[in-house]
Short mmCIF file of N, CA and C in Angstrom, two decimals:
data_model
loop_
_atom_site.label_atom_id
_atom_site.label_comp_id
_atom_site.label_asym_id
_atom_site.label_seq_id
_atom_site.Cartn_x
_atom_site.Cartn_y
_atom_site.Cartn_z
N MET A 281 27.99 -13.32 7.31
CA MET A 281 27.64 -12.14 7.63
C MET A 281 26.99 -12.99 9.17
N THR A 282 27.62 -12.36 9.77
CA THR A 282 26.91 -13.13 11.42
C THR A 282 26.33 -12.03 12.11
N THR A 283 25.55 -11.06 11.15
CA THR A 283 24.78 -10.30 12.13
C THR A 283 23.20 -10.77 12.09
N ALA A 284 22.32 -10.88 13.73
CA ALA A 284 21.28 -11.28 13.78
C ALA A 284 20.13 -10.31 13.16
N THR A 285 19.19 -11.20 12.65
CA THR A 285 18.16 -10.59 12.12
C THR A 285 17.66 -9.05 12.28
N THR A 286 17.72 -8.09 11.43
CA THR A 286 17.82 -6.57 11.47
C THR A 286 16.89 -6.16 10.91
N GLN A 287 15.72 -5.29 11.18
CA GLN A 287 14.86 -5.39 10.36
C GLN A 287 14.27 -3.70 11.30
N VAL A 288 13.47 -3.24 9.63
CA VAL A 288 12.80 -2.07 10.01
C VAL A 288 11.83 -1.66 10.73
N ASP A 289 11.10 -0.38 11.17
CA ASP A 289 9.90 -0.30 10.92
C ASP A 289 8.80 -0.69 9.96
N ASP A 290 8.03 -1.19 10.19
CA ASP A 290 6.71 -1.46 8.55
C ASP A 290 6.42 -0.68 8.49
N LEU A 291 5.49 -0.19 7.62
CA LEU A 291 5.36 0.52 6.83
C LEU A 291 4.05 -0.10 6.49
N ARG A 292 2.73 0.64 7.17
CA ARG A 292 1.12 0.71 6.70
C ARG A 292 0.51 1.34 6.08
N LEU A 293 -0.02 0.77 4.98
CA LEU A 293 -0.71 1.79 4.19
C LEU A 293 -2.02 1.17 3.45
N VAL A 294 -2.77 2.23 2.90
CA VAL A 294 -4.31 1.90 2.48
C VAL A 294 -4.21 1.12 1.49
N ALA A 295 -5.01 0.02 1.19
CA ALA A 295 -4.53 -0.44 0.26
C ALA A 295 -5.61 0.36 -1.49
N ALA A 296 -4.50 1.04 -1.74
CA ALA A 296 -5.05 2.10 -3.07
C ALA A 296 -4.09 2.37 -4.14
N PRO A 297 -4.42 2.79 -5.20
CA PRO A 297 -3.35 2.93 -6.00
C PRO A 297 -1.80 3.55 -5.33
N THR A 298 -2.29 4.54 -4.60
CA THR A 298 -0.94 5.19 -4.57
C THR A 298 0.04 4.29 -3.53
N ALA A 299 -0.62 3.41 -2.81
CA ALA A 299 0.22 2.07 -2.23
C ALA A 299 1.37 1.79 -2.95
N VAL A 300 1.47 1.21 -4.33
CA VAL A 300 2.26 1.47 -4.92
C VAL A 300 3.46 1.66 -4.93
N SER A 301 3.45 3.03 -5.56
CA SER A 301 4.65 4.58 -5.49
C SER A 301 5.02 4.09 -3.97
N CYS A 302 4.36 4.38 -2.53
CA CYS A 302 4.91 4.61 -1.17
C CYS A 302 5.70 3.63 -1.28
N ALA A 303 5.19 2.55 -1.31
CA ALA A 303 5.75 1.34 -1.19
C ALA A 303 7.25 1.10 -1.52
N GLU A 304 6.99 1.85 -2.90
CA GLU A 304 8.55 1.49 -3.31
C GLU A 304 9.81 2.30 -2.81
N MET A 305 9.07 3.55 -2.44
CA MET A 305 9.71 4.96 -1.97
C MET A 305 10.62 3.87 -0.89
N PHE A 306 9.35 3.41 0.24
CA PHE A 306 9.82 2.54 1.43
C PHE A 306 11.13 1.72 1.49
N VAL A 307 10.99 1.07 0.36
CA VAL A 307 11.90 -0.05 0.08
C VAL A 307 13.29 1.09 -0.06
N ARG A 308 13.07 1.79 -1.12
CA ARG A 308 14.27 2.01 -1.95
C ARG A 308 14.68 2.88 -0.95
N PHE A 309 14.70 3.49 0.22
CA PHE A 309 15.11 4.49 0.79
C PHE A 309 15.55 3.47 1.86
N ALA A 310 15.01 2.57 2.61
CA ALA A 310 14.90 1.71 3.45
C ALA A 310 16.66 1.17 3.08
N LEU A 311 16.74 0.15 1.70
CA LEU A 311 18.21 -0.08 1.63
C LEU A 311 19.20 0.91 1.12
N LEU A 312 18.92 1.91 0.81
CA LEU A 312 19.74 2.80 1.06
C LEU A 312 20.34 3.22 2.01
N GLU A 313 19.49 2.87 3.46
CA GLU A 313 20.14 3.59 4.56
C GLU A 313 20.84 2.34 5.01
N TRP A 314 20.42 0.90 4.40
CA TRP A 314 20.84 -0.05 4.91
C TRP A 314 22.73 -0.58 3.92
N LYS A 315 22.76 0.22 3.33
CA LYS A 315 24.09 0.59 2.28
C LYS A 315 23.89 -0.58 1.42
N LEU A 316 22.43 -0.54 1.29
CA LEU A 316 22.31 -1.98 0.13
C LEU A 316 21.81 -1.26 -1.20
N ARG A 317 22.25 -0.16 -1.75
CA ARG A 317 21.60 0.31 -3.03
C ARG A 317 21.82 -0.62 -4.14
N PRO A 318 22.20 -1.60 -4.03
CA PRO A 318 22.76 -2.99 -5.56
C PRO A 318 21.36 -3.26 -5.64
N LEU A 319 20.74 -3.58 -4.23
CA LEU A 319 19.16 -4.55 -4.12
C LEU A 319 18.31 -3.53 -4.77
N ALA A 320 18.48 -1.89 -4.48
CA ALA A 320 17.41 -1.63 -4.65
C ALA A 320 16.18 -1.99 -5.58
N ASP A 321 16.75 -1.79 -6.99
CA ASP A 321 15.82 -1.64 -8.23
C ASP A 321 15.25 -3.65 -7.97
N ASP A 322 16.08 -4.29 -8.18
CA ASP A 322 15.19 -5.78 -7.42
C ASP A 322 13.82 -5.74 -6.46
N ALA A 323 14.36 -5.65 -5.21
CA ALA A 323 13.33 -5.01 -4.37
C ALA A 323 12.37 -4.15 -4.57
N ALA A 324 12.68 -3.30 -5.31
CA ALA A 324 11.62 -2.40 -5.92
C ALA A 324 10.69 -3.26 -6.56
N THR A 325 10.83 -4.07 -7.57
CA THR A 325 10.19 -4.56 -8.69
C THR A 325 9.35 -5.74 -7.92
N VAL A 326 9.78 -6.84 -7.14
CA VAL A 326 9.24 -7.31 -5.90
C VAL A 326 8.08 -6.83 -4.96
N ILE A 327 8.29 -5.80 -4.32
CA ILE A 327 7.30 -4.70 -3.90
C ILE A 327 6.71 -4.09 -4.38
N ARG A 328 6.54 -3.69 -5.76
CA ARG A 328 5.72 -2.84 -7.11
C ARG A 328 4.61 -4.61 -7.21
N HIS A 329 5.24 -5.70 -7.63
CA HIS A 329 4.31 -6.57 -8.37
C HIS A 329 3.46 -6.91 -6.61
N LEU A 330 4.16 -6.86 -5.71
CA LEU A 330 3.52 -7.72 -4.68
C LEU A 330 2.39 -6.92 -4.52
N VAL A 331 2.23 -5.36 -3.98
CA VAL A 331 1.06 -4.65 -3.57
C VAL A 331 0.72 -3.82 -4.30
N ARG A 332 1.05 -3.93 -6.04
CA ARG A 332 -0.30 -4.25 -7.14
C ARG A 332 -1.14 -4.75 -7.13
N SER A 333 -0.89 -6.54 -6.64
CA SER A 333 -1.51 -7.44 -6.87
C SER A 333 -2.50 -7.59 -5.99
N SER A 334 -2.04 -6.94 -4.70
CA SER A 334 -2.85 -6.93 -3.31
C SER A 334 -4.06 -5.62 -3.66
N VAL A 335 -3.82 -4.93 -4.00
CA VAL A 335 -4.34 -3.29 -4.42
C VAL A 335 -5.70 -3.74 -5.51
N GLU A 336 -5.11 -4.52 -6.42
CA GLU A 336 -6.18 -4.18 -7.56
C GLU A 336 -7.17 -5.08 -7.17
N GLY A 337 -7.28 -6.57 -6.08
CA GLY A 337 -8.41 -6.98 -5.38
C GLY A 337 -8.79 -6.16 -4.97
N ALA A 338 -8.85 -4.99 -4.59
CA ALA A 338 -9.01 -4.30 -2.98
C ALA A 338 -10.84 -3.86 -3.36
N ASP A 339 -11.60 -3.79 -2.65
CA ASP A 339 -12.71 -3.27 -2.54
C ASP A 339 -12.42 -1.68 -2.17
N ARG A 340 -12.99 -0.87 -3.52
CA ARG A 340 -12.84 0.59 -3.14
C ARG A 340 -13.37 1.34 -2.09
N ARG A 341 -14.66 0.67 -1.95
CA ARG A 341 -15.27 1.12 -1.06
C ARG A 341 -15.00 1.35 0.58
N SER A 342 -14.49 -0.12 0.61
CA SER A 342 -14.55 -0.58 2.07
C SER A 342 -12.49 -1.21 1.74
N PRO A 343 -11.67 0.18 2.78
CA PRO A 343 -10.53 0.27 2.52
C PRO A 343 -9.77 -0.57 3.74
N ARG A 344 -8.93 -1.13 3.13
CA ARG A 344 -8.47 -2.15 3.81
C ARG A 344 -6.88 -1.27 4.16
N PHE A 345 -5.68 -2.23 5.10
CA PHE A 345 -4.67 -2.25 4.97
C PHE A 345 -3.51 -2.89 4.50
N LEU A 346 -2.71 -2.86 4.52
CA LEU A 346 -1.34 -3.68 4.17
C LEU A 346 -0.10 -2.77 4.84
N THR A 347 0.76 -4.14 5.07
CA THR A 347 2.39 -3.73 5.49
C THR A 347 3.20 -4.16 4.80
N VAL A 348 3.90 -3.47 4.50
CA VAL A 348 4.93 -4.00 3.90
C VAL A 348 6.20 -3.73 4.89
N ARG A 349 7.09 -4.98 4.91
CA ARG A 349 8.02 -4.98 5.43
C ARG A 349 9.49 -5.13 4.95
N LEU A 350 10.29 -4.99 5.37
CA LEU A 350 12.15 -5.61 5.05
C LEU A 350 12.62 -5.69 6.31
N ARG A 351 13.99 -6.87 5.97
CA ARG A 351 14.26 -7.37 6.55
C ARG A 351 15.26 -8.18 6.36
N LEU A 352 16.64 -8.19 7.30
CA LEU A 352 17.94 -8.30 7.27
C LEU A 352 18.39 -9.40 7.56
N HIS A 353 18.28 -10.65 6.70
CA HIS A 353 18.48 -11.77 7.69
C HIS A 353 19.74 -12.58 7.49
N ARG A 354 21.01 -12.28 7.90
CA ARG A 354 21.75 -13.58 7.41
C ARG A 354 22.57 -12.90 5.82
N ASP A 355 22.37 -13.33 4.83
CA ASP A 355 22.81 -12.93 3.78
C ASP A 355 21.87 -12.65 2.70
N VAL A 356 20.73 -12.72 3.35
CA VAL A 356 19.49 -12.36 2.53
C VAL A 356 18.50 -11.13 2.95
N VAL A 357 18.35 -10.64 1.93
CA VAL A 357 17.34 -9.54 2.40
C VAL A 357 15.81 -9.79 2.00
N VAL A 358 14.66 -9.77 2.75
CA VAL A 358 13.70 -10.20 2.43
C VAL A 358 12.21 -8.91 2.74
N VAL A 359 11.92 -9.49 1.36
CA VAL A 359 10.97 -8.01 1.68
C VAL A 359 9.66 -8.83 1.83
N GLU A 360 8.43 -8.55 2.66
CA GLU A 360 7.31 -8.99 2.64
C GLU A 360 6.14 -8.06 2.80
N LEU A 361 4.99 -8.53 2.15
CA LEU A 361 3.69 -7.78 2.29
C LEU A 361 3.00 -8.52 3.19
N ASP A 362 2.29 -8.21 3.85
CA ASP A 362 0.71 -8.74 4.93
C ASP A 362 -0.10 -7.94 4.27
N ASP A 363 -1.76 -9.07 3.93
CA ASP A 363 -2.75 -7.97 3.40
C ASP A 363 -3.51 -9.18 3.63
N ASP A 364 -5.16 -9.38 3.62
CA ASP A 364 -5.69 -9.98 3.91
C ASP A 364 -6.49 -10.42 2.41
N ARG A 365 -5.89 -10.85 1.43
CA ARG A 365 -6.06 -11.51 0.32
C ARG A 365 -5.83 -13.02 0.29
N PRO A 366 -7.13 -13.65 0.13
CA PRO A 366 -6.65 -15.05 0.43
C PRO A 366 -5.31 -15.72 -0.99
N GLY A 367 -5.10 -16.84 -0.98
CA GLY A 367 -4.52 -17.22 -2.17
C GLY A 367 -2.84 -16.66 -2.48
N GLU A 368 -3.24 -16.93 -3.49
CA GLU A 368 -1.48 -17.07 -3.65
C GLU A 368 -1.25 -15.58 -4.49
N PRO A 369 -0.26 -14.51 -4.79
CA PRO A 369 -0.63 -13.72 -5.53
C PRO A 369 0.50 -14.12 -7.11
N PRO A 370 0.52 -13.16 -7.74
CA PRO A 370 0.25 -13.86 -9.24
C PRO A 370 1.88 -14.19 -9.49
N GLU A 371 2.28 -14.60 -10.11
CA GLU A 371 3.95 -14.98 -10.24
C GLU A 371 4.03 -14.19 -10.71
N LEU A 372 5.58 -13.89 -10.64
CA LEU A 372 6.91 -12.69 -11.26
C LEU A 372 7.86 -13.64 -11.65
N PRO A 373 7.77 -13.37 -12.81
CA PRO A 373 8.68 -14.46 -13.68
C PRO A 373 10.42 -14.03 -13.44
N GLY A 374 11.02 -15.34 -13.00
CA GLY A 374 12.39 -14.61 -12.61
C GLY A 374 12.62 -14.63 -10.50
N TRP A 375 11.71 -14.63 -9.82
CA TRP A 375 11.74 -14.51 -8.57
C TRP A 375 10.38 -15.32 -8.48
N THR A 376 11.18 -16.08 -6.96
CA THR A 376 10.19 -17.16 -6.25
C THR A 376 9.88 -16.16 -5.13
N ILE A 377 8.23 -16.51 -4.90
CA ILE A 377 7.47 -15.26 -4.24
C ILE A 377 6.91 -16.90 -2.78
N ASN A 378 6.71 -16.57 -1.84
CA ASN A 378 6.38 -17.88 -1.21
C ASN A 378 4.98 -17.07 -0.39
N THR A 379 4.28 -18.18 -0.05
CA THR A 379 3.13 -17.07 0.72
C THR A 379 2.77 -17.88 1.81
N VAL A 380 1.95 -17.44 2.83
CA VAL A 380 1.42 -18.32 4.02
C VAL A 380 0.02 -17.76 4.82
N ALA A 381 -0.69 -18.58 4.86
CA ALA A 381 -2.02 -18.54 4.99
C ALA A 381 -2.31 -17.65 6.60
N LEU A 382 -2.70 -16.48 6.93
CA LEU A 382 -2.80 -16.54 8.63
C LEU A 382 -3.65 -16.33 9.24
N PRO A 383 -4.34 -16.59 10.67
CA PRO A 383 -5.29 -16.77 11.14
C PRO A 383 -6.27 -15.44 10.53
N GLY A 384 -7.81 -15.76 10.31
CA GLY A 384 -8.10 -14.31 10.10
C GLY A 384 -8.34 -14.08 8.57
N GLY A 385 -8.22 -14.65 7.76
CA GLY A 385 -8.23 -14.67 6.69
C GLY A 385 -6.79 -13.69 5.66
N HIS A 386 -5.92 -13.28 6.82
CA HIS A 386 -4.73 -12.40 6.43
C HIS A 386 -3.65 -13.45 6.02
N ARG A 387 -2.48 -12.52 4.94
CA ARG A 387 -1.57 -13.69 4.68
C ARG A 387 -0.41 -12.46 4.56
N THR A 388 0.85 -13.51 4.46
CA THR A 388 2.30 -12.91 4.22
C THR A 388 2.82 -13.28 2.86
N ALA A 389 3.33 -12.32 1.94
CA ALA A 389 3.72 -12.72 0.95
C ALA A 389 5.20 -12.63 0.98
N TRP A 390 6.45 -13.40 0.97
CA TRP A 390 7.75 -12.84 0.88
C TRP A 390 8.75 -13.37 -0.46
N CYS A 391 9.74 -12.69 -0.81
CA CYS A 391 10.94 -12.90 -1.30
C CYS A 391 11.83 -13.05 -0.67
N GLU A 392 12.74 -13.58 -0.82
CA GLU A 392 13.98 -13.56 -0.36
C GLU A 392 15.31 -13.14 -1.58
N LEU A 393 16.41 -11.69 -1.57
CA LEU A 393 16.81 -11.18 -2.34
C LEU A 393 18.25 -11.62 -1.62
N PRO A 394 19.20 -12.58 -2.58
CA PRO A 394 20.66 -12.90 -1.82
C PRO A 394 21.77 -11.29 -1.72
N LEU A 395 22.08 -11.57 -0.97
CA LEU A 395 22.95 -10.07 -0.93
C LEU A 395 23.88 -10.37 -1.69
N PRO A 396 24.41 -9.52 -3.09
CA PRO A 396 25.76 -10.19 -3.67
C PRO A 396 26.95 -10.35 -2.50
N ALA A 397 28.09 -11.24 -3.40
CA ALA A 397 29.17 -11.54 -2.86
C ALA A 397 29.39 -10.24 -2.36
N GLY A 398 30.00 -10.29 -1.16
CA GLY A 398 30.87 -9.43 -0.76
C GLY A 398 30.84 -8.14 -0.03
N LEU A 399 28.62 -7.91 -0.15
CA LEU A 399 27.55 -6.81 0.75
C LEU A 399 27.23 -7.19 1.97
N THR A 400 27.38 -6.26 2.55
CA THR A 400 27.01 -6.70 4.26
C THR A 400 26.03 -5.35 4.29
N GLY A 401 25.12 -5.40 4.88
CA GLY A 401 24.08 -4.52 5.24
C GLY A 401 24.40 -3.99 6.67
N ALA A 402 23.96 -2.88 6.97
CA ALA A 402 23.99 -1.88 7.94
C ALA A 402 23.27 -1.19 8.31
N LEU A 403 22.62 -0.99 9.08
CA LEU A 403 21.76 -0.12 9.79
C LEU A 403 22.59 0.98 10.32
N PRO A 404 21.83 2.25 10.09
CA PRO A 404 22.82 3.57 10.42
C PRO A 404 22.57 4.21 11.72
N THR A 405 24.05 4.01 12.03
CA THR A 405 24.38 4.61 13.45
C THR A 405 24.42 5.83 13.82
N ARG A 406 24.33 6.44 15.12
CA ARG A 406 24.95 7.02 15.42
C ARG A 406 26.22 8.13 15.65
N SER A 407 26.79 8.97 15.47
CA SER A 407 28.04 9.18 15.50
C SER A 407 28.95 9.26 16.78
N PRO A 408 29.75 9.00 17.35
CA PRO A 408 29.76 8.91 18.57
C PRO A 408 30.06 9.99 19.07
N HIS A 409 30.40 10.93 18.19
CA HIS A 409 30.16 12.90 18.20
C HIS A 409 29.26 13.02 18.97
N ARG A 410 28.04 12.63 18.43
CA ARG A 410 26.99 12.94 18.56
C ARG A 410 26.17 12.60 20.00
N MET A 411 25.64 13.44 20.87
CA MET A 411 25.14 13.97 22.17
C MET A 411 23.64 13.63 21.53
N PRO A 412 22.43 13.02 22.56
CA PRO A 412 20.86 12.76 21.85
C PRO A 412 20.63 14.87 22.08
N SER A 413 20.04 15.33 21.95
CA SER A 413 19.34 16.56 22.31
C SER A 413 18.54 16.38 23.80
N PRO A 414 18.28 17.52 23.92
CA PRO A 414 17.90 17.40 25.70
C PRO A 414 16.20 17.77 25.36
N ALA A 415 15.55 16.77 25.95
CA ALA A 415 14.30 17.13 26.06
C ALA A 415 13.58 19.13 25.48
N THR A 416 12.79 19.48 25.11
CA THR A 416 12.55 20.57 24.74
C THR A 416 11.09 21.01 25.19
N GLU A 417 10.97 21.67 26.04
CA GLU A 417 9.77 22.11 26.32
C GLU A 417 8.65 23.26 25.13
N TYR A 418 7.99 22.94 24.71
CA TYR A 418 7.12 23.78 23.89
C TYR A 418 6.20 24.24 24.41
N PRO A 419 5.58 25.36 24.00
CA PRO A 419 4.19 26.40 24.49
C PRO A 419 3.47 25.55 23.94
N ALA A 420 2.19 25.18 24.86
CA ALA A 420 0.92 24.63 24.16
C ALA A 420 0.19 25.67 22.69
N GLU A 421 0.53 24.15 22.19
CA GLU A 421 -0.35 25.49 20.51
C GLU A 421 -1.60 25.78 20.49
N GLU A 422 -1.93 26.66 19.64
CA GLU A 422 -3.15 26.84 20.13
C GLU A 422 -4.09 26.88 18.46
N PRO A 423 -4.86 26.28 18.46
CA PRO A 423 -5.31 25.30 17.56
C PRO A 423 -5.90 26.23 16.24
N LEU A 424 -5.69 25.71 14.59
CA LEU A 424 -5.67 26.25 13.53
C LEU A 424 -7.04 26.55 13.29
N PRO A 425 -6.99 27.64 13.04
CA PRO A 425 -8.51 28.13 12.39
C PRO A 425 -9.07 27.01 11.32
N GLU A 426 -10.23 26.96 11.51
CA GLU A 426 -10.78 26.55 10.34
C GLU A 426 -10.85 27.47 9.06
N PRO A 427 -10.18 26.23 8.07
CA PRO A 427 -10.17 27.34 6.49
C PRO A 427 -12.10 27.91 7.00
N GLU A 428 -12.14 28.81 5.68
CA GLU A 428 -13.30 29.40 5.21
C GLU A 428 -13.60 28.76 4.20
N PHE A 429 -12.97 28.48 3.25
CA PHE A 429 -13.64 27.66 1.77
C PHE A 429 -12.15 26.47 1.60
N LEU A 430 -12.64 25.21 0.90
CA LEU A 430 -11.73 24.81 0.08
C LEU A 430 -12.33 25.12 -1.06
N ASP A 431 -10.79 24.58 -1.40
CA ASP A 431 -10.83 25.20 -3.33
C ASP A 431 -10.92 23.23 -3.99
N SER A 432 -12.12 23.30 -4.50
CA SER A 432 -12.24 21.92 -4.97
C SER A 432 -11.59 21.41 -5.89
N GLN A 433 -11.17 22.22 -6.91
CA GLN A 433 -10.20 22.39 -8.13
C GLN A 433 -8.84 21.89 -7.77
N ILE A 434 -7.93 22.55 -6.64
CA ILE A 434 -6.63 21.86 -6.00
C ILE A 434 -7.33 20.42 -5.63
N LEU A 435 -7.69 20.51 -5.30
CA LEU A 435 -7.59 19.07 -4.60
C LEU A 435 -7.77 18.11 -5.55
N GLN A 436 -8.60 18.60 -6.50
CA GLN A 436 -9.24 17.48 -7.78
C GLN A 436 -7.70 17.69 -8.14
N ARG A 437 -6.75 17.89 -8.56
CA ARG A 437 -5.66 18.65 -8.86
C ARG A 437 -4.94 17.49 -8.35
N VAL A 438 -4.78 17.34 -6.82
CA VAL A 438 -3.69 16.34 -5.95
C VAL A 438 -3.87 15.68 -6.03
N LEU A 439 -5.50 15.11 -6.13
CA LEU A 439 -6.08 13.62 -6.27
C LEU A 439 -5.56 13.05 -7.55
N HIS A 440 -5.72 13.80 -8.34
CA HIS A 440 -5.31 13.27 -9.87
C HIS A 440 -3.43 13.17 -9.78
N GLY A 441 -2.96 13.80 -9.46
CA GLY A 441 -1.08 13.72 -9.26
C GLY A 441 -1.33 12.51 -8.83
N LEU A 442 -1.83 12.25 -7.49
CA LEU A 442 -1.52 10.81 -6.95
C LEU A 442 -1.87 9.78 -7.41
N ASN A 443 -3.17 10.35 -8.12
CA ASN A 443 -3.57 8.75 -9.03
C ASN A 443 -2.57 8.58 -9.98
N GLY A 444 -2.17 9.22 -10.25
CA GLY A 444 -1.39 9.15 -12.16
C GLY A 444 -0.08 8.83 -11.35
N SER A 445 0.11 9.08 -10.21
CA SER A 445 1.76 8.94 -9.76
C SER A 445 2.06 6.63 -9.56
N ALA A 446 0.88 6.19 -9.32
CA ALA A 446 0.86 4.60 -9.28
C ALA A 446 1.34 4.04 -10.58
N ARG A 447 1.22 4.48 -11.57
CA ARG A 447 1.07 4.14 -13.37
C ARG A 447 2.91 3.60 -13.29
#
């Protein structure tokens, strides 16, 4: 593959249990968009491991951020996690995870997944027949009224569902 490094935007997450499933969805979607679906399961395994190990060490009283990044570089997809945990993430059998310490107590952990023979990634492209849409002016929005009450039972169910999805 003769393409230079290609990168999607980073995904920033709060180091909470839901970050694991959000990071996995991001990785799967990006690889689908790059037409690299065969790597999705392996990349999801790696990112779940990296994010889970970072979240497990997080102080729940002081939330912090994680950054998940995917890069397509020559013949590999690089799965990365930036966080503020010191040291190495736990080993993941079958995978080589590298880590570099950054200033300020931050680190970047990454794993390179080789592209299968004959497979190349490609960012989605705009159809040549599709024109950019003209700028549209919208009237100023009126502020939404404040809710008169919040149903605490609904909020509890939503939180329970979000926390349960990280398992």
